[in-house]
Amino acid sequence: MVDWSGGNDTGPRPCKDAIWICVVRNGRAESPVYLRNRVLAEEWLANLITGEQHARRRLCIGFDFPFGYPVGFARALAGTDDPLVVWDWFEAHIQDSPKANNRFDLAGEINQRFGGQGPFWTNALKHDIAGLPRTKATYQNPFPDRRAVEHLAKGSFTCWQLAGAGAVGSQVMMGMAVLARLRRRFADQIAVWPFQPLEKPVAFVEIWPSSTVGPAPEGMIKDAWQVQQVALGLARRPAAKLTMQLDIEAPEEGWILGIEQENRTISPPPLRNDCFALPAGIAWTPVDEALDLLRQRLNPVTGEDRQAVVKSMGRVLAEDVVARRSNPPHPNTAVDGYGFAGAFPDGEHVLPLVSGRAAAGAPFDGQVPKGSAIRILTGAVLPQGVDTVILQEDVTAQSDRIAFRGPLKAGANTRKAGEDIVGGDTALKAGRVLTPADLALLSAIGVSEVAVRKPLRVAVISTGDELIEPGAEPALGQIFDANRPMLLAMVDRFGFTPIDMGCVADDREALRAALDQAAQKADVILTSGGASAGDEDHVSSLLTDAGAMQRWRIAVKPGRPLALGMWKNVPVFGLPGNPVAALVCTLVFARPAMKVLAGSEWREPQGYNLPAAFSKRKKPGRREYLRARLRDGQVEAFASEGSGRISGLSWAEGLVELEDGARDIQPGDPVRFIPYDSFGL
Ligand code: AMP
Ligand code: MG
């Protein structure tokens, strides 16, 4: 990433408002490079491109100036709408050397073609230039003031303003000339975004660092910090998101990478229709293999939102969060006491007290002389001359001096700057489901707003002719719908948005209508019942007809075949009707899959090996889950394994997971207990 400059040579010493370049490779940032003028920068970039080409690596170079002028200027200046012709025009007309260039004169000349009062304005030189207004008083712009993207980029400057704090106009002129030369030098190797398809080994893109990067950490030059952060940010951006951001139409004016184009809904790419296909020829898929497949095939489907940190509890981070500053930002004291320069050896010590004190939020701004002490309170920034603090309880204090006993190590009772987190480090990663503690961390590093994913919307449908709503009067053979309340509540507990789609009879058309409606409202559909291969198993037969159904025969008990399919681009998990199997399948398969769809990180449920309070024999070849709970450090299993025994689900506080192989469990043998908590319940 390149932080460009429109000015003259900035001297041998690295400084701000100069050209800075930072390279990131494989996610790692190299030290930002300082280049004192454009001639050197052009050579440096040419070398970089040559080097990367020899290494057969591709290269994306970002420049922080507009690649095009507001609409209409290209045609008026160069007789075509093609912004790259404008680049060539400037290349032909700009005279540039480290000490001097003709940018203001050229701007005046251009203005004179259009009446001499615009589009360019401001003149940083002492002498007046014909046609170039110094102020807005006589300024008249025949072209739009801003590009479309600049209306969306709050705080951006127009490219017509040539000088003054923050102005970008000079950079554009001087930059276009250099880029035009690089393009010629590496003919057919460079694609310029968004004007050309990105099908070349090198891409030029437009960036705007100040839009996304916070203040630099102490001691680092702002420009260097910015290019580094932008380069890292871009390298870490998920491919799907970058693809969306690159999909921009701005053929004449160009665009700033990362600014979202209006009236384009930014949503992740849809799932592949065959995402649930199983490898051919497999009879029973082991649980772990099934989970691996789900993990590989699925991708996040939820869009993004910005959210105030205080309102982001439970939301999924859409981007890594980088600490805007260190915590603590300054060295400070961890206790109430007295501060001085340490260390002190064994024995008694008496130190004079300086007047004044240092407290949290009320720093002492003087210097504490060596051999003196100062009153200091927890959280106070260590004053100059203080690196060690003694606890007030260990001190005899008078108004003008203190006495205490050594030894005391240098640095005792203090906190170092950045000992918790260093500014610029990644504090939380994309995919993190935010916890209350995370909100504290984000706030401590100065973050008030985060990019989060929209919550995953999950529709729940029960199927079966026998089902009626609790409270209704049952006829013979009817039962109350128990799965739907359970599944809706589970979805809610997982942090998703449940959508109740009611109960549907075993009727193809009714079910089709319900699936249609659910696909409109939700990102995922959970059905229960009708998922096997019987006459009344309409969920699986409808999905099969839709051409995107897979019956997963997973080697697991409880749980009959799980029907996984796509209905109008929305994934459907066809859960078994038996409530016990429905719950287990949801915890073991649907939840992790939904977490991927929701954009959150994949994590195995945490289990604990604990002694069994039961005995059980199990055949090899499938994994089994028992309803279980923990009492007195031992794992109890529910007496019956019947898959319709809902009371056992309610009795249980977790599941025992018995591995795929054979087991002969005796009381006292260790078994893996996974509390419902670990499954997010
Ligand atoms: P199915 O998968 O449709 O063959 O159903 C398997 C068993 O689960 C049958 O005994 C159903 O009556 C029962 N069942 C299906 N759906 C529900 C539900 N929503 N609530 C309670 N039991 C159900
Ligand atoms: Mg049924």
XYZ file of C-alpha atoms and ligand atoms in Angstrom:
705
model
C 0.000 0.000 0.000
C 1.315 3.384 -0.962
C 0.733 6.669 0.831
C 1.427 9.089 -2.015
C 2.480 12.709 -1.890
C 2.104 15.615 -4.286
C 4.835 17.777 -2.799
C 8.564 18.162 -3.298
C 11.445 16.119 -1.872
C 10.982 15.621 1.899
C 14.649 15.109 2.802
C 16.693 12.183 4.057
C 14.979 11.828 7.432
C 11.746 9.805 7.549
C 8.904 12.215 8.235
C 5.182 12.605 7.756
C 3.451 13.896 4.621
C 5.980 12.018 2.515
C 5.702 8.858 0.434
C 5.389 5.719 2.520
C 5.003 2.193 1.239
C 4.249 -0.966 3.188
C 4.411 -4.495 1.797
C 2.395 -7.326 3.306
C 3.162 -10.869 2.251
C 1.351 -13.917 3.566
C -0.380 -11.764 6.139
C 2.868 -10.359 7.568
C 3.737 -6.701 7.317
C 7.244 -5.597 6.439
C 8.540 -2.334 7.907
C 7.068 0.667 6.110
C 9.530 2.159 3.607
C 10.155 5.898 3.480
C 10.727 7.446 0.043
C 11.691 11.083 -0.074
C 10.445 11.854 -3.582
C 8.431 10.503 -6.477
C 11.420 9.694 -8.670
C 12.698 7.287 -6.023
C 9.205 5.946 -5.375
C 8.653 5.210 -9.059
C 11.937 3.320 -9.247
C 11.174 1.479 -6.018
C 7.764 0.386 -7.323
C 9.233 -0.671 -10.668
C 11.775 -2.816 -8.809
C 9.056 -4.301 -6.661
C 6.973 -5.231 -9.696
C 9.983 -6.735 -11.490
C 10.980 -8.709 -8.390
C 7.509 -10.069 -7.783
C 7.192 -11.042 -11.439
C 10.409 -13.010 -11.287
C 9.111 -14.735 -8.180
C 5.855 -15.385 -10.090
C 3.828 -13.722 -7.387
C 0.836 -11.515 -7.940
C 0.731 -8.036 -6.594
C -2.008 -5.635 -5.552
C -0.758 -2.072 -5.178
C -2.979 0.496 -3.485
C -2.518 4.258 -3.941
C -4.264 6.837 -1.812
C -5.412 9.172 -4.559
C -8.334 9.181 -7.001
C -7.731 7.304 -10.239
C -10.308 9.418 -12.054
C -11.825 12.903 -11.969
C -15.527 13.668 -11.520
C -17.703 12.723 -14.446
C -17.318 14.828 -17.611
C -13.770 16.054 -17.032
C -12.031 13.298 -18.996
C -14.033 14.031 -22.122
C -13.589 17.794 -21.783
C -9.845 17.447 -21.265
C -8.829 14.505 -23.406
C -11.817 13.898 -25.669
C -12.743 10.514 -24.190
C -14.423 9.109 -21.084
C -11.473 6.810 -20.539
C -9.708 7.856 -17.336
C -6.518 6.083 -18.412
C -6.227 8.525 -21.295
C -6.320 11.276 -18.663
C -3.385 9.520 -16.962
C -1.462 9.682 -20.237
C -2.444 13.307 -20.675
C -0.959 14.258 -17.325
C 2.099 12.133 -18.018
C 2.663 14.195 -21.159
C 2.069 17.570 -19.488
C 3.498 17.266 -15.970
C 7.106 18.203 -15.401
C 8.333 16.662 -12.199
C 11.670 16.642 -10.410
C 12.466 16.227 -6.719
C 12.885 19.954 -6.240
C 10.194 21.458 -8.447
C 7.205 20.689 -10.589
C 4.665 22.537 -12.719
C 1.456 21.341 -11.112
C 0.039 24.777 -10.234
C 0.920 26.223 -13.642
C -0.656 23.249 -15.354
C -3.787 23.585 -13.235
C -3.981 27.257 -14.272
C -3.602 26.267 -17.918
C -6.364 23.694 -17.637
C -8.633 26.181 -15.895
C -8.084 28.678 -18.700
C -9.534 26.167 -21.152
C -12.762 26.333 -19.132
C -13.040 30.052 -18.449
C -10.219 30.493 -15.967
C -12.119 30.138 -12.677
C -12.036 26.396 -12.115
C -12.189 23.415 -11.768
C -8.865 23.589 -9.922
C -8.310 25.981 -7.057
C -5.825 27.081 -4.384
C -2.266 28.022 -5.125
C 0.446 27.289 -2.615
C 3.035 29.383 -4.470
C 3.914 32.998 -3.727
C 3.317 34.260 -7.253
C -0.117 34.414 -8.791
C -0.962 32.043 -11.602
C -3.287 33.065 -14.393
C -6.557 31.193 -14.233
C -5.949 29.595 -10.826
C -8.086 31.086 -8.043
C -6.439 31.245 -4.639
C -9.716 31.153 -2.747
C -13.282 30.122 -3.348
C -14.320 33.771 -3.828
C -13.782 33.770 -7.579
C -14.022 30.021 -8.023
C -16.395 28.469 -10.509
C -16.379 24.795 -11.280
C -17.795 23.624 -14.612
C -17.633 20.019 -13.349
C -19.128 18.233 -10.358
C -17.259 19.011 -7.148
C -17.047 15.401 -6.147
C -17.012 11.919 -7.510
C -19.911 9.617 -6.614
C -17.707 7.753 -4.162
C -16.765 10.949 -2.364
C -20.409 11.559 -1.494
C -20.263 8.289 0.425
C -16.796 8.758 1.890
C -17.383 11.111 4.784
C -14.593 13.628 5.269
C -12.936 13.072 1.908
C -11.517 16.012 -0.063
C -12.321 16.932 -3.634
C -9.574 16.347 -6.162
C -9.908 19.941 -7.393
C -8.335 21.428 -4.276
C -4.588 21.502 -4.831
C -3.239 22.722 -1.503
C -4.172 23.153 2.142
C -4.391 20.655 4.974
C -5.779 17.341 3.754
C -6.019 18.403 0.106
C -5.478 15.618 -2.400
C -5.521 17.530 -5.729
C -1.772 17.724 -6.248
C -1.266 14.040 -5.484
C -3.761 13.107 -8.179
C -2.016 15.024 -10.958
C 1.452 13.957 -9.945
C 0.347 10.401 -9.236
C -1.491 9.818 -12.502
C 1.660 10.752 -14.403
C 3.739 8.196 -12.510
C 1.126 5.453 -12.814
C 0.816 6.114 -16.536
C 4.570 5.556 -16.893
C 4.490 2.372 -14.820
C 1.640 1.100 -16.935
C 3.658 1.678 -20.076
C 6.800 0.181 -18.594
C 4.956 -2.990 -17.631
C 2.727 -3.092 -20.677
C -0.024 -5.677 -20.374
C 1.015 -6.679 -16.877
C -1.025 -4.142 -14.901
C -4.790 -3.933 -14.493
C -6.246 -0.727 -13.092
C -9.260 -1.161 -10.835
C -12.156 -0.619 -11.347
C -11.605 0.279 -14.997
C -10.146 -3.025 -16.121
C -10.812 -6.648 -15.199
C -8.327 -7.861 -12.612
C -6.795 -10.437 -14.905
C -3.200 -9.258 -14.859
C -0.413 -10.195 -12.440
C -0.407 -6.665 -11.040
C -3.446 -4.671 -9.911
C -3.568 -0.979 -9.089
C -6.360 -0.080 -6.673
C -7.409 3.148 -5.041
C -7.373 3.258 -1.244
C -8.164 5.877 1.360
C -6.248 5.115 4.552
C -7.603 7.837 6.808
C -11.108 6.466 6.356
C -10.369 3.259 8.197
C -7.326 3.684 10.387
C -7.253 5.093 13.885
C -4.524 7.278 15.366
C -0.930 6.005 15.303
C 0.649 4.578 18.452
C 3.101 6.835 20.208
C 6.458 7.147 18.513
C 5.284 5.998 15.079
C 4.864 8.327 12.112
C 1.197 8.512 11.209
C 1.682 7.861 7.502
C 3.850 4.806 8.161
C 1.320 3.419 10.612
C -1.543 4.057 8.213
C -0.062 2.270 5.215
C 0.852 -0.649 7.409
C -2.626 -0.897 8.879
C -4.308 -0.581 5.510
C -2.053 -3.240 4.016
C -2.703 -5.612 6.905
C -6.410 -4.864 6.825
C -6.585 -5.681 3.153
C -4.521 -8.841 3.530
C -6.782 -10.048 6.314
C -10.033 -9.221 4.590
C -11.969 -12.432 3.949
C -11.838 -13.360 0.263
C -15.617 -13.309 -0.068
C -15.788 -9.797 1.300
C -12.971 -8.527 -0.869
C -14.630 -10.036 -3.902
C -17.776 -8.087 -3.076
C -15.876 -4.882 -2.529
C -14.079 -5.243 -5.827
C -17.357 -5.693 -7.647
C -17.828 -1.998 -8.378
C -18.992 -0.108 -11.418
C -17.345 3.291 -11.768
C -15.970 3.332 -15.314
C -14.974 6.973 -15.442
C -14.442 8.280 -11.927
C -12.957 5.266 -10.235
C -13.777 4.181 -6.704
C -12.249 3.812 -3.257
C -11.761 0.163 -2.346
C -13.835 -0.697 0.710
C -16.523 1.935 0.299
C -19.779 0.208 -0.390
C -21.560 1.197 -3.553
C -25.051 2.560 -3.022
C -28.098 0.504 -3.930
C -25.997 -2.582 -4.268
C -26.938 -4.963 -1.535
C -23.735 -6.368 -0.196
C -24.395 -9.959 0.603
C -22.099 -12.934 0.670
C -22.049 -15.344 -2.256
C -24.821 -17.935 -2.164
C -24.122 -21.481 -1.131
C -23.454 -23.976 -3.860
C -26.428 -26.095 -4.683
C -24.392 -29.234 -4.218
C -22.976 -28.213 -0.860
C -24.487 -31.200 0.879
C -23.388 -33.807 -1.638
C -21.630 -36.747 -0.035
C -18.771 -38.605 -1.655
C -20.186 -41.444 -3.717
C -20.136 -44.986 -2.447
C -20.126 -44.281 1.235
C -22.693 -46.240 3.181
C -22.438 -44.776 6.671
C -20.564 -41.579 7.273
C -18.789 -41.274 10.614
C -19.817 -38.232 12.665
C -16.422 -36.525 12.415
C -16.335 -36.926 8.670
C -19.834 -35.520 8.363
C -18.812 -32.521 10.450
C -15.675 -31.967 8.377
C -17.750 -31.997 5.219
C -20.212 -29.466 6.591
C -17.359 -27.257 7.662
C -15.712 -27.359 4.254
C -18.833 -26.931 2.183
C -20.614 -24.155 4.019
C -19.727 -20.493 4.151
C -21.161 -17.469 5.908
C -24.423 -16.249 4.388
C -25.203 -13.350 6.687
C -24.586 -9.755 5.661
C -22.826 -7.142 7.729
C -23.831 -4.370 10.023
C -22.038 -1.811 12.111
C -23.021 -1.835 15.731
C -22.156 0.216 18.792
C -20.013 -1.902 21.104
C -22.529 -1.499 23.923
C -25.148 -3.138 21.728
C -22.977 -5.850 20.242
C -23.255 -8.527 22.933
C -23.681 -11.988 21.380
C -23.087 -10.710 17.852
C -20.514 -12.259 15.518
C -17.531 -10.071 14.597
C -17.322 -9.602 10.833
C -13.751 -8.296 10.844
C -10.673 -8.572 12.995
C -10.490 -5.757 15.531
C -7.150 -4.030 15.879
C -6.315 -2.211 19.119
C -6.410 1.537 18.504
C -4.043 2.002 21.380
C -2.269 0.028 24.028
C -3.813 -1.006 27.301
C -2.710 0.364 29.631
C -1.760 3.343 27.475
C 0.822 4.553 30.004
C 2.807 2.932 32.785
C 0.782 3.362 35.969
C 0.566 2.212 39.539
C -1.282 -0.909 40.580
C -1.679 0.169 44.230
C -2.191 3.185 46.477
C 1.188 4.195 47.908
C 4.327 6.194 47.189
C 6.307 6.339 43.967
C 9.995 6.930 43.343
C 12.907 5.635 41.282
C 13.764 2.065 42.399
C 15.230 -0.313 43.385
C 16.013 -0.293 47.123
C 18.188 -2.803 48.961
C 17.492 -4.509 52.264
C 17.304 -2.124 55.234
C 15.569 1.080 56.276
C 15.029 3.982 53.903
C 13.751 7.510 54.427
C 12.793 9.631 51.403
C 11.628 13.243 51.259
C 8.177 13.739 49.690
C 7.645 16.165 46.830
C 4.500 18.205 47.199
C 1.555 17.276 45.029
C 0.288 13.847 44.139
C -0.558 11.651 41.183
C -4.038 10.161 40.953
C -6.014 8.294 38.293
C -7.152 10.904 35.800
C -5.104 13.613 37.532
C -1.476 13.056 36.536
C 1.419 14.830 38.226
C 3.132 16.851 35.532
C 6.380 17.644 37.317
C 9.547 15.614 37.633
C 10.198 13.599 40.777
C 13.921 14.026 41.628
C 15.976 10.913 42.240
C 15.888 10.104 45.974
C 12.470 11.714 46.474
C 9.046 10.124 46.609
C 5.520 11.213 45.667
C 2.080 10.221 46.859
C 0.445 8.120 44.152
C -2.966 6.440 43.864
C -4.053 3.344 41.960
C -4.319 3.869 38.213
C -2.281 7.095 38.207
C 0.187 7.543 35.342
C 3.730 7.178 36.740
C 5.200 10.698 36.896
C 8.595 11.372 35.328
C 11.301 10.013 37.627
C 9.030 7.290 39.037
C 9.282 3.636 38.062
C 8.570 1.902 41.378
C 5.765 2.118 43.923
C 5.568 0.966 47.524
C 2.274 -0.034 49.078
C 0.969 2.581 51.545
C 0.515 -0.131 54.179
C 4.290 -0.729 54.127
C 5.162 2.894 54.780
C 5.297 5.225 57.776
C 4.337 8.580 56.317
C 4.722 12.096 57.616
C 3.724 15.247 55.821
C 7.172 15.728 54.260
C 8.770 12.256 54.150
C 8.223 8.531 54.239
C 10.076 5.659 55.834
C 9.980 2.024 54.691
C 11.964 -1.173 54.716
C 13.657 -2.700 51.657
C 14.255 -4.684 49.649
C 12.074 -3.442 46.817
C 12.600 -4.373 43.167
C 12.609 -1.713 40.469
C 9.171 -1.638 38.841
C 7.419 -3.118 41.882
C 3.648 -2.528 42.062
C 3.477 -0.889 38.638
C 1.843 -1.859 35.374
C 3.766 -1.468 32.142
C 2.298 0.350 29.147
C 0.873 -2.247 26.797
C 1.327 -5.147 29.227
C -2.273 -6.113 28.551
C -2.496 -5.358 24.846
C -0.263 -3.477 22.423
C -1.700 -0.858 20.073
C -1.846 -2.237 16.528
C -2.226 -5.843 17.631
C -5.292 -7.826 16.729
C -7.467 -7.876 19.823
C -10.324 -10.032 18.564
C -10.676 -12.084 15.416
C -13.448 -12.165 12.872
C -15.901 -14.907 13.800
C -15.727 -14.215 17.499
C -19.091 -14.285 19.247
C -18.850 -11.261 21.510
C -19.036 -11.833 25.251
C -19.441 -9.284 28.045
C -15.678 -9.485 28.652
C -15.054 -8.760 24.962
C -17.062 -5.557 25.311
C -14.702 -4.538 28.107
C -11.674 -5.356 25.944
C -13.013 -3.440 22.945
C -13.813 -0.424 25.077
C -10.397 -0.501 26.751
C -8.654 -0.261 23.392
C -10.808 2.657 22.306
C -13.214 0.877 19.976
C -16.787 2.160 20.113
C -18.251 0.513 17.044
C -17.653 -2.865 15.433
C -18.463 -4.597 12.163
C -20.727 -7.487 13.041
C -22.756 -9.971 11.090
C -26.494 -9.739 10.867
C -28.002 -12.486 13.030
C -28.736 -15.731 11.211
C -32.470 -16.140 10.682
C -33.628 -19.689 11.280
C -37.109 -20.875 10.306
C -38.548 -23.822 12.224
C -41.247 -26.060 10.742
C -42.839 -29.130 12.312
C -44.326 -31.741 10.012
C -46.776 -34.530 10.694
C -50.518 -35.250 10.370
C -50.591 -36.314 13.995
C -49.420 -32.986 15.403
C -51.623 -30.403 17.101
C -50.787 -27.324 19.106
C -50.548 -27.767 22.882
C -53.836 -26.560 24.356
C -55.968 -27.893 21.477
C -58.324 -30.829 22.005
C -56.619 -33.985 20.708
C -58.482 -36.586 18.669
C -57.403 -40.203 18.730
C -53.859 -40.554 17.475
C -53.007 -36.909 17.792
C -50.066 -35.668 19.813
C -48.863 -32.226 20.785
C -46.085 -30.629 18.797
C -43.118 -30.798 21.152
C -40.270 -30.200 18.707
C -41.140 -26.724 17.572
C -41.052 -24.992 20.952
C -37.809 -26.837 21.704
C -36.129 -25.987 18.400
C -37.238 -22.339 18.467
C -35.826 -21.995 21.961
C -32.579 -23.697 20.971
C -32.157 -21.390 17.986
C -32.667 -18.437 20.280
C -30.097 -19.768 22.735
C -27.563 -20.213 19.935
C -27.817 -16.480 19.293
C -29.773 -16.777 16.039
C -33.159 -15.284 15.223
C -35.905 -17.930 15.411
C -38.811 -17.687 12.969
C -41.839 -19.801 13.820
C -43.342 -21.256 10.646
C -45.860 -23.425 12.483
C -46.930 -26.988 11.956
C -47.557 -28.507 8.532
C -49.552 -31.614 7.677
C -48.015 -34.465 5.733
C -49.099 -32.976 2.453
C -46.733 -32.127 -0.363
C -48.410 -28.909 -1.421
C -48.781 -27.592 2.113
C -45.172 -28.392 2.807
C -44.031 -26.847 -0.450
C -45.861 -23.626 0.442
C -44.325 -23.613 3.914
C -40.817 -24.117 2.544
C -41.371 -21.327 0.000
C -42.404 -18.934 2.734
C -39.586 -19.975 5.018
C -37.017 -19.529 2.234
C -38.173 -15.943 1.828
C -37.892 -15.099 5.497
C -34.902 -17.076 6.688
C -31.283 -17.967 6.000
C -31.727 -21.551 7.193
C -34.720 -23.859 7.566
C -35.036 -26.510 10.263
C -37.784 -29.061 9.779
C -38.591 -31.955 12.028
C -40.312 -35.144 10.968
C -40.830 -36.624 7.540
C -37.140 -36.869 6.833
C -36.841 -40.614 6.277
C -37.675 -42.493 3.119
C -41.228 -43.627 3.982
C -44.530 -42.855 2.227
C -45.274 -39.892 4.424
C -41.773 -38.504 4.424
C -42.547 -35.474 2.359
C -39.639 -33.343 3.462
C -37.140 -35.693 1.927
C -39.231 -36.387 -1.162
C -39.801 -32.664 -1.864
C -36.150 -31.864 -1.447
C -35.274 -34.797 -3.662
C -37.598 -33.454 -6.372
C -36.033 -30.028 -6.020
C -32.824 -31.754 -7.053
C -30.772 -30.666 -4.109
C -31.419 -33.240 -1.453
C -28.921 -35.492 0.202
C -29.833 -38.166 2.666
C -26.956 -38.341 5.049
C -26.648 -41.718 6.647
C -24.563 -40.745 9.600
C -23.301 -43.419 11.930
C -24.923 -41.974 15.018
C -27.497 -42.947 17.615
C -29.995 -41.439 18.157
C -30.686 -40.043 14.731
C -32.030 -41.613 11.620
C -30.952 -40.301 8.230
C -30.568 -36.580 8.278
C -32.044 -34.919 5.177
C -29.889 -32.039 4.030
C -30.970 -30.009 1.056
C -31.333 -26.660 -0.567
C -34.716 -25.053 -1.075
C -34.520 -21.942 -3.270
C -30.931 -21.383 -2.252
C -31.648 -21.755 1.443
C -30.168 -24.734 3.268
C -32.670 -27.068 4.907
C -31.848 -29.380 7.775
C -34.446 -32.129 7.795
C -34.271 -33.346 11.380
C -35.780 -36.610 12.586
C -39.244 -36.359 14.157
C -38.351 -38.086 17.379
C -37.696 -35.302 19.857
C -34.605 -36.958 21.314
C -33.063 -37.476 17.901
C -34.134 -33.980 16.844
C -32.328 -32.454 19.813
C -29.171 -34.533 19.419
C -28.954 -33.931 15.665
C -29.448 -30.233 16.194
C -26.710 -30.037 18.801
C -24.256 -32.253 16.992
C -24.814 -31.268 13.335
C -27.191 -28.385 12.772
C -25.649 -26.068 15.337
C -22.064 -26.177 14.071
C -23.340 -25.882 10.496
C -25.472 -22.878 11.425
C -22.504 -21.318 13.185
C -20.550 -21.449 9.940
C -23.502 -19.928 8.078
C -23.682 -17.203 10.737
C -19.996 -16.382 10.190
C -18.800 -17.482 13.597
C -15.743 -19.528 14.348
C -15.899 -23.309 14.466
C -15.331 -24.727 17.907
C -15.712 -28.256 19.182
C -18.029 -28.524 22.178
C -15.940 -28.835 25.302
C -16.340 -32.226 27.024
C -14.956 -33.633 30.282
C -13.784 -37.152 31.060
C -15.524 -38.181 34.257
C -16.355 -41.500 35.943
C -19.569 -43.178 34.840
C -22.256 -44.011 37.393
C -23.770 -46.549 34.979
C -22.862 -49.557 32.925
C -23.388 -49.901 29.195
C -22.297 -52.128 26.327
C -22.019 -50.686 22.884
C -21.298 -52.186 19.475
C -18.645 -50.693 17.205
C -19.423 -48.718 14.052
C -21.373 -45.747 15.285
C -21.192 -42.935 17.762
C -23.757 -42.800 20.545
C -25.085 -39.987 22.647
C -26.788 -40.684 25.993
C -28.869 -38.242 27.953
C -26.818 -37.611 31.040
C -26.190 -35.416 34.027
C -23.503 -34.876 36.608
C -24.071 -35.726 40.282
C -21.357 -35.909 42.936
C -18.647 -35.917 40.308
C -20.165 -38.896 38.500
C -21.991 -39.108 35.223
C -25.499 -40.527 35.438
C -27.242 -41.730 32.291
C -31.002 -41.688 31.756
C -32.396 -45.146 32.365
C -34.123 -45.534 28.997
C -32.568 -44.871 25.631
C -36.005 -44.699 23.945
C -35.906 -41.981 21.355
C -39.396 -40.723 22.176
C -38.708 -40.234 25.888
C -38.894 -36.487 26.175
C -38.783 -36.619 29.979
C -35.226 -37.911 29.689
C -34.202 -34.878 27.652
C -35.575 -32.660 30.335
C -33.976 -34.730 33.097
C -30.578 -34.506 31.425
C -28.105 -31.651 31.776
C -25.871 -32.778 28.959
C -24.893 -35.708 26.782
C -22.429 -38.529 27.161
C -20.535 -39.073 23.928
C -19.470 -42.648 23.308
C -16.835 -42.975 20.600
C -17.335 -44.855 17.352
C -15.634 -48.063 18.506
C -17.006 -50.720 20.861
C -17.263 -49.938 24.563
C -18.018 -51.961 27.644
C -18.508 -49.373 30.320
C -18.483 -50.260 34.010
C -19.298 -47.858 36.831
C -16.197 -45.756 37.542
C -14.889 -45.917 33.950
C -14.227 -42.505 32.429
C -16.763 -41.273 29.880
C -16.897 -37.998 27.967
C -19.611 -35.764 29.399
C -20.578 -32.695 27.380
C -22.770 -30.285 29.348
C -25.607 -28.626 27.433
C -23.729 -25.357 28.099
C -20.915 -26.547 25.886
C -23.416 -26.887 23.069
C -24.538 -23.325 23.650
C -27.783 -24.258 25.413
P -41.209 -38.984 11.573
O -39.759 -38.617 11.522
O -42.078 -37.973 10.932
O -41.439 -40.365 11.018
O -41.603 -39.010 13.102
C -40.950 -39.885 14.027
C -41.666 -39.864 15.349
O -41.539 -38.561 15.919
C -43.169 -40.113 15.251
O -43.519 -40.880 16.369
C -43.758 -38.745 15.335
O -45.072 -38.753 15.854
C -42.815 -38.042 16.266
N -42.830 -36.618 16.015
C -42.625 -36.019 14.822
N -42.694 -34.692 14.941
C -42.930 -34.438 16.243
C -43.109 -33.242 16.987
N -43.039 -32.036 16.391
N -43.338 -33.332 18.295
C -43.379 -34.538 18.904
N -43.213 -35.684 18.250
C -42.999 -35.665 16.932
Mg -44.065 -37.821 10.405
